[in-house]
């Protein structure tokens, strides 16, 4: 039961499920408190409705269920004062300079203007600027970009009824980003294309995804037992052994598993109209696929390490949690630090310094980053608003974790420069993973109870 690759990623060979679960018992109350009681971490501004899917015509993939809808904060009075348009425009300006570093571009600096009293995290950001260290396409907080403020608390991630060809097409495209070297699918060659043909029929997608699932399972067996024969299946060649490619796959599959855990737990029983856990859903999607659960735990270890690594920087004035009220800001910082301290209990739970160093590792880094960016772009193809919201939050969260882990040298004085949306996404993704671990435990109990009753 080794959820995290024993091949050198984790220092003491393998952090067991139990170790991570014990850690989570300590982390969960703190991360829930942070994400559920502070304005800063419970509001996310993003462009939810105005972007079109850059990869295919998604007109048919929309989910019309009420469960798919997102309630945005249309009334400015509901938006914390410091983020209202008027306040944001005050912060905008051309002389931006991050206190810890120099702005990258002279004309339109990435991180907005900072006066002496203005925190990096409050600042106006430009949508189309992408730091070359970013793992995802930045979300925009600027007043001009017509993004919407969303209360994450009022739009919980849960079952929405979004399914079918539209959803499979997105997952399929996401997994195809894992084919780093070769793929038998010409359409996966470059996701920058606009001419991706309309997807094949639903049945083809199902077959393809099942083949992908089988392939992933085989890959998993192969990793634990190198003698397992490799059987190539159509369309999902994962003919790679290197650490970086395995990490990429695990991050994606772990995110998928986490989403499945939440929708199975917070499931709408369409007969009774009640929201309740759906054990059969858990058994089919997760319990029968231990490698998916393993990938979920892997992500927990990875994000825990990123949060712990960021901790010391968040203590300083380099980061400000500007809500407009100094005592609330101080309380928010204290809550953040409680989370980062708890996340630091197991040092080096994930050893990022081993990645991108040996063999083809160094040359893979840019590819890895670009592929992750493509996944973040794919979120605009998700045809259910609420799924898109949480998909965007979580891809941004993982992207930020990867950026913190792989773009900031542990031994350098370089200060990780993060946007407000990145910080909020990182901690909310951590909260989602924390909830997933606890959900899996609760499902295991339900399963045992059911078995005992039979
Ligand atoms: P899917 O979950 O669609 O999976 C498709 C195929 O992928 C499977 O057949 C299997 O071969 C493979 N697979 C499944 N899980 C894994 C894994 N962990 N690792 C590797 N391979 C795997 N629905 C909601 O109700 N609420 C949400 O909040 C929500 N958010 C979503 C966010 C995104 C970004 C996307 C793309 C979809 C979201 N959905 C959501 C839809 C949901 O994820 C499923 O697509 C839908 O419930 C149909 O499920 P399914 O059982 O057909 O398989």
Short mmCIF file of C-alpha atoms and ligand atoms in Angstrom, two decimals:
data_model
loop_
_atom_site.label_atom_id
_atom_site.label_comp_id
_atom_site.label_asym_id
_atom_site.label_seq_id
_atom_site.Cartn_x
_atom_site.Cartn_y
_atom_site.Cartn_z
CA UNK A 1 0.00 0.00 0.00
CA UNK A 2 2.43 2.59 -1.10
CA UNK A 3 0.52 5.56 -2.40
CA UNK A 4 3.51 7.57 -3.41
CA UNK A 5 6.09 6.31 -5.84
CA UNK A 6 8.81 4.48 -4.02
CA UNK A 7 11.12 5.30 -6.87
CA UNK A 8 12.94 8.12 -5.20
CA UNK A 9 10.28 10.78 -5.00
CA UNK A 10 9.61 10.34 -1.37
CA UNK A 11 12.58 10.35 0.85
CA UNK A 12 12.02 7.40 3.11
CA UNK A 13 10.95 5.11 0.28
CA UNK A 14 7.24 5.35 0.78
CA UNK A 15 4.86 7.48 2.75
CA UNK A 16 2.09 5.10 3.65
CA UNK A 17 -1.58 5.81 3.34
CA UNK A 18 -1.72 5.75 7.09
CA UNK A 19 0.97 8.38 7.49
CA UNK A 20 -0.84 10.70 5.13
CA UNK A 21 -4.17 10.06 6.79
CA UNK A 22 -2.70 10.86 10.20
CA UNK A 23 -1.24 14.03 8.80
CA UNK A 24 -4.58 14.92 7.32
CA UNK A 25 -6.32 14.62 10.67
CA UNK A 26 -4.12 17.49 11.81
CA UNK A 27 -4.22 19.53 8.63
CA UNK A 28 -7.93 19.31 7.82
CA UNK A 29 -9.39 21.49 10.59
CA UNK A 30 -6.84 24.20 9.77
CA UNK A 31 -7.33 24.16 6.00
CA UNK A 32 -11.11 24.07 6.38
CA UNK A 33 -10.95 27.02 8.75
CA UNK A 34 -8.81 28.98 6.29
CA UNK A 35 -10.91 28.29 3.21
CA UNK A 36 -14.30 28.49 4.89
CA UNK A 37 -13.99 31.46 7.21
CA UNK A 38 -11.80 34.00 5.42
CA UNK A 39 -12.95 36.31 2.64
CA UNK A 40 -9.55 36.14 1.02
CA UNK A 41 -9.57 32.38 0.51
CA UNK A 42 -13.25 31.85 -0.11
CA UNK A 43 -13.61 34.22 -3.07
CA UNK A 44 -12.20 33.54 -6.48
CA UNK A 45 -12.32 35.81 -9.48
CA UNK A 46 -12.23 34.17 -12.86
CA UNK A 47 -13.42 34.39 -16.37
CA UNK A 48 -16.02 31.68 -16.25
CA UNK A 49 -18.35 32.45 -19.11
CA UNK A 50 -16.56 34.54 -21.70
CA UNK A 51 -13.93 32.18 -22.98
CA UNK A 52 -14.53 29.69 -25.75
CA UNK A 53 -13.05 26.25 -25.91
CA UNK A 54 -9.87 26.74 -27.95
CA UNK A 55 -9.69 23.14 -29.13
CA UNK A 56 -13.04 22.12 -30.56
CA UNK A 57 -16.54 23.34 -31.11
CA UNK A 58 -18.20 22.55 -27.79
CA UNK A 59 -21.72 23.72 -28.57
CA UNK A 60 -23.16 20.27 -27.93
CA UNK A 61 -21.37 19.57 -24.71
CA UNK A 62 -23.27 21.93 -22.45
CA UNK A 63 -24.95 20.86 -19.29
CA UNK A 64 -28.34 22.42 -18.76
CA UNK A 65 -28.99 20.98 -15.29
CA UNK A 66 -29.55 23.43 -12.49
CA UNK A 67 -26.81 21.52 -10.63
CA UNK A 68 -24.30 22.72 -13.20
CA UNK A 69 -25.06 26.39 -12.62
CA UNK A 70 -22.77 28.74 -10.74
CA UNK A 71 -24.06 31.57 -8.63
CA UNK A 72 -21.79 34.54 -9.24
CA UNK A 73 -21.57 37.61 -7.05
CA UNK A 74 -23.25 40.06 -9.39
CA UNK A 75 -24.03 42.55 -6.70
CA UNK A 76 -20.90 44.52 -5.84
CA UNK A 77 -22.07 44.81 -2.27
CA UNK A 78 -21.45 41.08 -1.85
CA UNK A 79 -17.84 41.38 -2.97
CA UNK A 80 -15.33 42.21 -0.21
CA UNK A 81 -14.70 45.93 -0.45
CA UNK A 82 -11.06 45.82 -1.39
CA UNK A 83 -11.81 43.84 -4.55
CA UNK A 84 -14.60 46.00 -5.87
CA UNK A 85 -13.86 47.54 -9.23
CA UNK A 86 -13.21 51.00 -7.82
CA UNK A 87 -10.64 49.71 -5.36
CA UNK A 88 -8.98 47.44 -7.85
CA UNK A 89 -8.53 50.25 -10.33
CA UNK A 90 -6.80 52.27 -7.60
CA UNK A 91 -4.22 49.57 -7.36
CA UNK A 92 -3.59 49.41 -11.06
CA UNK A 93 -0.57 51.20 -12.36
CA UNK A 94 2.42 50.98 -14.61
CA UNK A 95 5.17 51.24 -12.03
CA UNK A 96 4.74 47.84 -10.59
CA UNK A 97 7.51 46.13 -8.79
CA UNK A 98 7.35 43.07 -6.71
CA UNK A 99 9.14 43.72 -3.43
CA UNK A 100 11.17 40.57 -3.81
CA UNK A 101 12.15 40.84 -7.44
CA UNK A 102 12.10 42.89 -10.56
CA UNK A 103 9.15 43.07 -12.86
CA UNK A 104 9.66 40.89 -15.89
CA UNK A 105 8.34 43.15 -18.59
CA UNK A 106 8.81 46.84 -18.63
CA UNK A 107 5.68 47.96 -20.37
CA UNK A 108 3.11 45.73 -18.79
CA UNK A 109 4.61 44.22 -15.70
CA UNK A 110 3.06 41.01 -14.60
CA UNK A 111 2.37 41.83 -11.06
CA UNK A 112 0.79 45.24 -11.15
CA UNK A 113 1.82 48.33 -9.28
CA UNK A 114 2.90 48.21 -5.71
CA UNK A 115 2.99 51.28 -3.62
CA UNK A 116 4.74 51.11 -0.27
CA UNK A 117 1.60 50.05 1.51
CA UNK A 118 0.10 47.85 -1.10
CA UNK A 119 0.53 44.11 -0.98
CA UNK A 120 1.44 42.04 -3.96
CA UNK A 121 -1.53 39.85 -3.40
CA UNK A 122 -4.08 42.65 -3.76
CA UNK A 123 -2.85 43.88 -7.02
CA UNK A 124 -4.38 44.18 -10.44
CA UNK A 125 -3.20 41.54 -12.85
CA UNK A 126 -3.16 41.35 -16.59
CA UNK A 127 -4.78 38.37 -18.21
CA UNK A 128 -2.61 37.85 -21.20
CA UNK A 129 0.68 37.96 -19.44
CA UNK A 130 2.18 34.63 -18.72
CA UNK A 131 5.24 34.25 -16.59
CA UNK A 132 7.48 31.71 -18.27
CA UNK A 133 7.48 29.77 -15.02
CA UNK A 134 3.70 29.38 -14.97
CA UNK A 135 2.20 25.91 -15.23
CA UNK A 136 -1.18 27.22 -16.10
CA UNK A 137 -2.83 30.02 -17.94
CA UNK A 138 -3.31 32.79 -15.41
CA UNK A 139 -6.76 33.74 -14.25
CA UNK A 140 -7.47 37.38 -14.41
CA UNK A 141 -8.48 39.54 -11.49
CA UNK A 142 -8.57 42.76 -13.41
CA UNK A 143 -11.70 44.83 -13.45
CA UNK A 144 -11.43 45.23 -17.22
CA UNK A 145 -11.46 41.53 -17.99
CA UNK A 146 -15.09 41.08 -17.00
CA UNK A 147 -14.26 38.21 -14.73
CA UNK A 148 -16.79 37.24 -12.12
CA UNK A 149 -16.35 36.96 -8.40
CA UNK A 150 -17.54 33.66 -7.11
CA UNK A 151 -18.01 32.56 -3.55
CA UNK A 152 -16.51 29.09 -3.44
CA UNK A 153 -18.58 28.37 -0.35
CA UNK A 154 -21.83 29.07 -2.11
CA UNK A 155 -20.90 26.87 -5.06
CA UNK A 156 -19.67 23.62 -3.54
CA UNK A 157 -18.06 21.01 -5.73
CA UNK A 158 -20.49 18.10 -5.93
CA UNK A 159 -22.58 15.96 -8.26
CA UNK A 160 -23.96 18.02 -11.11
CA UNK A 161 -25.19 15.44 -13.60
CA UNK A 162 -22.59 16.55 -16.17
CA UNK A 163 -21.66 13.41 -18.11
CA UNK A 164 -21.60 11.86 -21.56
CA UNK A 165 -19.60 12.68 -24.62
CA UNK A 166 -18.80 16.26 -23.60
CA UNK A 167 -17.26 15.24 -20.27
CA UNK A 168 -15.41 12.23 -21.75
CA UNK A 169 -14.00 14.34 -24.54
CA UNK A 170 -12.43 16.67 -21.99
CA UNK A 171 -10.99 13.84 -19.89
CA UNK A 172 -9.75 12.13 -23.02
CA UNK A 173 -7.95 15.27 -24.17
CA UNK A 174 -6.50 15.75 -20.68
CA UNK A 175 -5.07 12.23 -20.60
CA UNK A 176 -3.70 12.55 -24.08
CA UNK A 177 -1.51 15.38 -22.82
CA UNK A 178 0.33 12.63 -20.99
CA UNK A 179 1.66 11.18 -24.22
CA UNK A 180 4.88 13.08 -24.13
CA UNK A 181 6.83 11.28 -26.76
CA UNK A 182 4.64 9.48 -29.22
CA UNK A 183 1.03 8.92 -29.68
CA UNK A 184 -0.97 7.12 -32.28
CA UNK A 185 -3.51 9.94 -32.20
CA UNK A 186 -2.60 12.61 -34.68
CA UNK A 187 -4.99 14.97 -32.93
CA UNK A 188 -2.98 14.92 -29.75
CA UNK A 189 0.08 16.21 -31.50
CA UNK A 190 -0.49 19.82 -30.71
CA UNK A 191 -3.24 21.21 -28.60
CA UNK A 192 -2.59 24.64 -29.97
CA UNK A 193 -4.58 23.62 -33.02
CA UNK A 194 -7.94 24.97 -33.86
CA UNK A 195 -8.87 22.32 -36.37
CA UNK A 196 -9.45 19.35 -34.13
CA UNK A 197 -12.18 17.40 -35.83
CA UNK A 198 -15.45 16.76 -34.09
CA UNK A 199 -15.11 13.93 -31.63
CA UNK A 200 -16.01 10.41 -32.58
CA UNK A 201 -19.22 8.83 -31.41
CA UNK A 202 -19.85 8.35 -27.72
CA UNK A 203 -19.18 4.64 -27.93
CA UNK A 204 -15.75 5.26 -29.41
CA UNK A 205 -14.93 7.57 -26.55
CA UNK A 206 -16.00 5.02 -24.01
CA UNK A 207 -13.87 2.36 -25.64
CA UNK A 208 -10.98 4.69 -25.91
CA UNK A 209 -11.22 5.76 -22.29
CA UNK A 210 -11.55 2.19 -21.10
CA UNK A 211 -8.46 1.34 -23.13
CA UNK A 212 -6.77 4.29 -21.48
CA UNK A 213 -7.84 3.05 -18.05
CA UNK A 214 -6.55 -0.46 -18.79
CA UNK A 215 -3.34 0.96 -20.10
CA UNK A 216 -2.92 3.04 -16.96
CA UNK A 217 -3.49 -0.04 -14.84
CA UNK A 218 -0.93 -1.95 -16.82
CA UNK A 219 1.45 0.88 -16.45
CA UNK A 220 0.89 0.81 -12.74
CA UNK A 221 1.54 -2.94 -12.55
CA UNK A 222 4.59 -2.48 -14.63
CA UNK A 223 5.98 0.09 -12.30
CA UNK A 224 5.57 -2.12 -9.29
CA UNK A 225 6.75 -5.20 -11.17
CA UNK A 226 9.11 -4.45 -14.03
CA UNK A 227 8.54 -7.95 -15.39
CA UNK A 228 4.88 -7.30 -16.21
CA UNK A 229 4.74 -7.40 -20.00
CA UNK A 230 3.98 -4.15 -21.67
CA UNK A 231 0.96 -4.37 -23.91
CA UNK A 232 0.49 -1.42 -26.15
CA UNK A 233 -3.12 -0.45 -26.57
CA UNK A 234 -4.52 1.77 -29.22
CA UNK A 235 -4.37 5.40 -28.57
CA UNK A 236 -2.83 5.58 -25.17
CA UNK A 237 0.78 4.76 -25.44
CA UNK A 238 2.49 5.42 -22.19
CA UNK A 239 5.73 3.89 -23.29
CA UNK A 240 7.76 5.83 -20.86
CA UNK A 241 9.45 4.97 -17.67
CA UNK A 242 10.84 8.25 -16.56
CA UNK A 243 9.88 9.82 -13.30
CA UNK A 244 8.64 13.09 -14.73
CA UNK A 245 6.13 11.47 -17.06
CA UNK A 246 4.83 9.26 -14.31
CA UNK A 247 4.42 12.26 -12.06
CA UNK A 248 2.46 14.08 -14.75
CA UNK A 249 0.09 11.15 -15.18
CA UNK A 250 -0.36 10.75 -11.44
CA UNK A 251 -1.23 14.42 -10.96
CA UNK A 252 -3.94 14.25 -13.61
CA UNK A 253 -5.36 10.93 -12.49
CA UNK A 254 -5.25 12.04 -8.85
CA UNK A 255 -7.19 15.19 -9.70
CA UNK A 256 -9.76 13.09 -11.57
CA UNK A 257 -10.03 10.73 -8.59
CA UNK A 258 -10.52 13.64 -6.22
CA UNK A 259 -13.34 15.05 -8.35
CA UNK A 260 -14.95 11.59 -8.47
CA UNK A 261 -14.70 11.26 -4.68
CA UNK A 262 -16.54 14.55 -4.14
CA UNK A 263 -19.28 13.90 -6.63
CA UNK A 264 -19.87 10.38 -5.27
CA UNK A 265 -20.05 11.68 -1.70
CA UNK A 266 -22.25 14.67 -2.40
CA UNK A 267 -24.56 12.88 -4.81
CA UNK A 268 -28.12 13.73 -5.73
CA UNK A 269 -30.43 10.77 -5.34
CA UNK A 270 -32.74 11.53 -8.23
CA UNK A 271 -35.49 9.33 -6.81
CA UNK A 272 -35.73 10.92 -3.38
CA UNK A 273 -34.29 14.32 -4.29
CA UNK A 274 -31.86 14.03 -1.38
CA UNK A 275 -28.15 14.72 -1.38
CA UNK A 276 -26.36 11.72 0.04
CA UNK A 277 -23.26 9.53 -0.38
CA UNK A 278 -23.47 7.05 -3.25
CA UNK A 279 -21.47 3.97 -2.27
CA UNK A 280 -21.94 2.27 -5.65
CA UNK A 281 -20.46 5.34 -7.34
CA UNK A 282 -17.42 5.13 -5.06
CA UNK A 283 -17.03 1.40 -5.64
CA UNK A 284 -17.17 1.68 -9.42
CA UNK A 285 -15.03 4.75 -9.87
CA UNK A 286 -12.49 4.44 -7.07
CA UNK A 287 -12.56 1.33 -4.95
CA UNK A 288 -12.16 -0.96 -7.96
CA UNK A 289 -9.22 1.13 -9.15
CA UNK A 290 -6.68 1.26 -6.32
CA UNK A 291 -4.19 3.02 -8.58
CA UNK A 292 -6.56 6.00 -8.81
CA UNK A 293 -6.73 6.23 -5.02
CA UNK A 294 -2.98 5.91 -4.91
CA UNK A 295 -2.68 8.86 -7.30
CA UNK A 296 -4.99 10.91 -5.12
CA UNK A 297 -2.75 10.30 -2.11
CA UNK A 298 0.24 11.12 -4.27
CA UNK A 299 -1.30 14.51 -5.03
CA UNK A 300 -1.93 15.07 -1.36
CA UNK A 301 1.78 14.52 -0.67
CA UNK A 302 2.81 16.77 -3.57
CA UNK A 303 0.57 19.69 -2.59
CA UNK A 304 1.45 19.29 1.09
CA UNK A 305 5.10 19.73 0.18
CA UNK A 306 4.36 22.83 -1.93
CA UNK A 307 2.35 24.41 0.89
CA UNK A 308 5.09 23.62 3.42
CA UNK A 309 7.75 25.05 1.11
CA UNK A 310 5.81 28.26 0.68
CA UNK A 311 5.22 28.67 4.42
CA UNK A 312 8.28 30.74 5.37
CA UNK A 313 7.56 33.29 2.61
CA UNK A 314 3.97 33.74 3.67
CA UNK A 315 5.13 34.83 7.10
CA UNK A 316 6.78 37.91 5.74
CA UNK A 317 5.40 41.19 4.48
CA UNK A 318 6.16 39.99 0.99
CA UNK A 319 2.64 38.65 1.05
CA UNK A 320 -0.33 40.60 2.26
CA UNK A 321 -3.82 39.29 2.68
CA UNK A 322 -5.59 42.49 1.91
CA UNK A 323 -9.23 42.50 2.73
CA UNK A 324 -9.26 46.15 3.72
CA UNK A 325 -9.33 45.48 7.44
CA UNK A 326 -5.90 45.12 9.14
CA UNK A 327 -7.15 42.89 11.93
CA UNK A 328 -8.86 40.58 9.44
CA UNK A 329 -5.66 40.52 7.38
CA UNK A 330 -3.65 39.51 10.44
CA UNK A 331 -6.18 36.81 11.29
CA UNK A 332 -5.99 35.48 7.73
CA UNK A 333 -2.20 35.36 7.85
CA UNK A 334 -2.31 33.52 11.17
CA UNK A 335 -4.66 30.93 9.68
CA UNK A 336 -2.44 30.48 6.62
CA UNK A 337 0.56 29.94 8.84
CA UNK A 338 -1.27 27.35 10.91
CA UNK A 339 -1.89 25.39 7.71
CA UNK A 340 1.69 25.68 6.47
CA UNK A 341 3.10 24.67 9.85
CA UNK A 342 0.91 21.59 10.00
CA UNK A 343 1.84 20.74 6.41
CA UNK A 344 5.50 20.86 7.46
CA UNK A 345 5.21 18.13 10.09
CA UNK A 346 6.66 15.51 7.75
CA UNK A 347 9.72 17.08 6.20
CA UNK A 348 10.36 16.29 2.54
CA UNK A 349 7.18 14.31 2.13
CA UNK A 350 7.86 14.73 -1.58
CA UNK A 351 11.38 15.38 -2.80
CA UNK A 352 11.10 17.67 -5.78
CA UNK A 353 14.86 18.06 -6.11
CA UNK A 354 15.00 14.61 -7.74
CA UNK A 355 12.93 15.64 -10.71
CA UNK A 356 14.16 17.12 -13.96
CA UNK A 357 17.75 16.29 -13.14
CA UNK A 358 18.74 12.94 -14.63
CA UNK A 359 18.54 11.45 -18.09
CA UNK A 360 16.10 13.26 -20.31
CA UNK A 361 14.71 15.05 -17.23
CA UNK A 362 16.08 18.56 -17.83
CA UNK A 363 14.80 18.68 -21.39
CA UNK A 364 11.37 17.55 -20.27
CA UNK A 365 10.66 20.44 -18.00
CA UNK A 366 9.39 22.83 -20.61
CA UNK A 367 7.31 20.10 -22.20
CA UNK A 368 5.85 19.24 -18.81
CA UNK A 369 4.98 22.88 -18.18
CA UNK A 370 3.42 23.39 -21.61
CA UNK A 371 1.33 20.28 -21.29
CA UNK A 372 0.06 21.35 -17.94
CA UNK A 373 -0.83 24.72 -19.41
CA UNK A 374 -2.81 22.94 -22.10
CA UNK A 375 -4.75 21.14 -19.41
CA UNK A 376 -5.60 24.44 -17.82
CA UNK A 377 -6.80 25.74 -21.21
CA UNK A 378 -8.92 22.64 -21.63
CA UNK A 379 -11.01 23.77 -18.68
CA UNK A 380 -12.71 26.23 -21.06
CA UNK A 381 -14.09 23.16 -22.85
CA UNK A 382 -15.90 21.88 -19.75
CA UNK A 383 -19.59 22.27 -20.50
CA UNK A 384 -20.84 22.60 -16.93
CA UNK A 385 -20.26 25.91 -15.19
CA UNK A 386 -19.71 24.52 -11.73
CA UNK A 387 -17.40 21.76 -12.98
CA UNK A 388 -15.52 24.39 -14.97
CA UNK A 389 -15.22 26.60 -11.89
CA UNK A 390 -13.72 23.83 -9.76
CA UNK A 391 -11.73 22.47 -12.69
CA UNK A 392 -10.15 25.90 -13.10
CA UNK A 393 -9.53 26.32 -9.39
CA UNK A 394 -7.87 22.91 -9.17
CA UNK A 395 -5.77 23.07 -12.33
CA UNK A 396 -4.56 26.47 -11.15
CA UNK A 397 -3.91 24.98 -7.71
CA UNK A 398 -1.84 22.09 -9.08
CA UNK A 399 -0.11 24.44 -11.51
CA UNK A 400 0.84 26.68 -8.60
CA UNK A 401 2.07 23.71 -6.56
CA UNK A 402 4.23 22.57 -9.50
CA UNK A 403 5.54 26.09 -9.95
CA UNK A 404 6.46 26.37 -6.27
CA UNK A 405 8.13 22.95 -6.35
CA UNK A 406 10.00 23.12 -9.63
CA UNK A 407 10.63 26.78 -10.35
CA UNK A 408 11.98 27.92 -7.02
CA UNK A 409 15.27 26.57 -5.89
CA UNK A 410 15.26 25.44 -2.27
CA UNK A 411 18.63 27.02 -1.69
CA UNK A 412 18.10 30.33 -3.38
CA UNK A 413 16.84 33.64 -2.02
CA UNK A 414 14.41 33.91 -4.88
CA UNK A 415 10.98 34.68 -3.51
CA UNK A 416 8.12 32.75 -5.09
CA UNK A 417 6.00 35.42 -6.71
CA UNK A 418 2.40 34.34 -6.76
CA UNK A 419 -0.77 36.07 -7.80
CA UNK A 420 -3.74 36.21 -5.48
CA UNK A 421 -5.63 33.73 -7.66
CA UNK A 422 -2.71 31.30 -7.47
CA UNK A 423 -2.58 31.43 -3.68
CA UNK A 424 -6.33 31.03 -3.35
CA UNK A 425 -6.32 28.15 -5.84
CA UNK A 426 -3.42 26.40 -4.13
CA UNK A 427 -5.02 26.43 -0.69
CA UNK A 428 -8.46 25.50 -2.00
CA UNK A 429 -6.97 22.61 -3.96
CA UNK A 430 -5.27 21.50 -0.77
CA UNK A 431 -8.63 21.72 1.01
CA UNK A 432 -10.25 19.60 -1.73
CA UNK A 433 -7.55 16.93 -1.42
CA UNK A 434 -7.87 16.97 2.34
CA UNK A 435 -11.61 16.46 1.96
CA UNK A 436 -10.99 13.64 -0.52
CA UNK A 437 -8.81 11.72 1.92
CA UNK A 438 -11.42 12.03 4.58
CA UNK A 439 -14.17 11.07 2.11
CA UNK A 440 -12.29 7.91 1.11
CA UNK A 441 -12.04 6.91 4.78
CA UNK A 442 -15.75 7.50 5.29
CA UNK A 443 -16.58 5.47 2.17
CA UNK A 444 -14.40 2.63 3.46
CA UNK A 445 -16.40 2.65 6.68
CA UNK A 446 -19.68 2.60 4.73
CA UNK A 447 -18.40 -0.31 2.69
CA UNK A 448 -17.40 -2.25 5.81
CA UNK A 449 -20.80 -1.56 7.37
CA UNK A 450 -22.55 -2.78 4.25
CA UNK A 451 -20.41 -5.94 4.19
CA UNK A 452 -21.12 -6.58 7.88
CA UNK A 453 -24.86 -6.21 7.29
CA UNK A 454 -24.87 -8.70 4.42
P1 LIG B 1 -15.38 9.67 -16.14
O1 LIG B 1 -15.10 10.15 -14.75
O2 LIG B 1 -15.90 10.64 -17.14
O3 LIG B 1 -14.02 9.04 -16.68
C1 LIG B 1 -13.84 8.74 -18.07
C2 LIG B 1 -12.83 7.58 -18.17
O4 LIG B 1 -11.58 7.99 -17.60
C3 LIG B 1 -13.23 6.31 -17.39
O5 LIG B 1 -14.05 5.49 -18.18
C4 LIG B 1 -11.90 5.70 -17.06
O6 LIG B 1 -11.43 4.91 -18.14
C5 LIG B 1 -10.97 6.89 -16.92
N1 LIG B 1 -10.79 7.30 -15.53
C6 LIG B 1 -11.74 7.64 -14.61
N2 LIG B 1 -11.19 8.05 -13.48
C7 LIG B 1 -9.85 7.97 -13.64
C8 LIG B 1 -8.75 8.27 -12.81
N3 LIG B 1 -8.89 8.77 -11.59
N4 LIG B 1 -7.51 8.04 -13.30
C9 LIG B 1 -7.32 7.55 -14.55
N5 LIG B 1 -8.34 7.28 -15.40
C10 LIG B 1 -9.58 7.49 -14.94
N6 LIG B 1 -19.24 15.94 -12.55
C11 LIG B 1 -19.91 16.28 -11.43
O7 LIG B 1 -20.95 15.71 -11.13
N7 LIG B 1 -19.42 17.26 -10.58
C12 LIG B 1 -18.26 17.91 -10.85
O8 LIG B 1 -17.86 18.80 -10.10
C13 LIG B 1 -17.54 17.56 -12.03
N8 LIG B 1 -16.39 18.20 -12.36
C14 LIG B 1 -15.76 17.88 -13.53
C15 LIG B 1 -14.59 18.56 -13.88
C16 LIG B 1 -13.95 18.29 -15.07
C17 LIG B 1 -12.70 19.03 -15.42
C18 LIG B 1 -14.51 17.32 -15.97
C19 LIG B 1 -13.84 17.03 -17.29
C20 LIG B 1 -15.65 16.63 -15.63
C21 LIG B 1 -16.28 16.90 -14.41
N9 LIG B 1 -17.44 16.22 -14.03
C22 LIG B 1 -18.09 16.55 -12.88
C23 LIG B 1 -17.90 15.04 -14.80
C24 LIG B 1 -17.30 13.75 -14.17
O9 LIG B 1 -15.91 13.89 -13.94
C25 LIG B 1 -17.49 12.53 -15.07
O10 LIG B 1 -16.99 12.80 -16.35
C26 LIG B 1 -18.95 12.09 -15.19
O11 LIG B 1 -19.50 11.89 -13.91
C27 LIG B 1 -19.04 10.76 -15.99
O12 LIG B 1 -18.33 9.76 -15.29
P2 LIG B 1 -17.92 8.37 -15.89
O13 LIG B 1 -18.12 7.34 -14.83
O14 LIG B 1 -18.56 8.16 -17.21
O15 LIG B 1 -16.32 8.42 -16.09
#
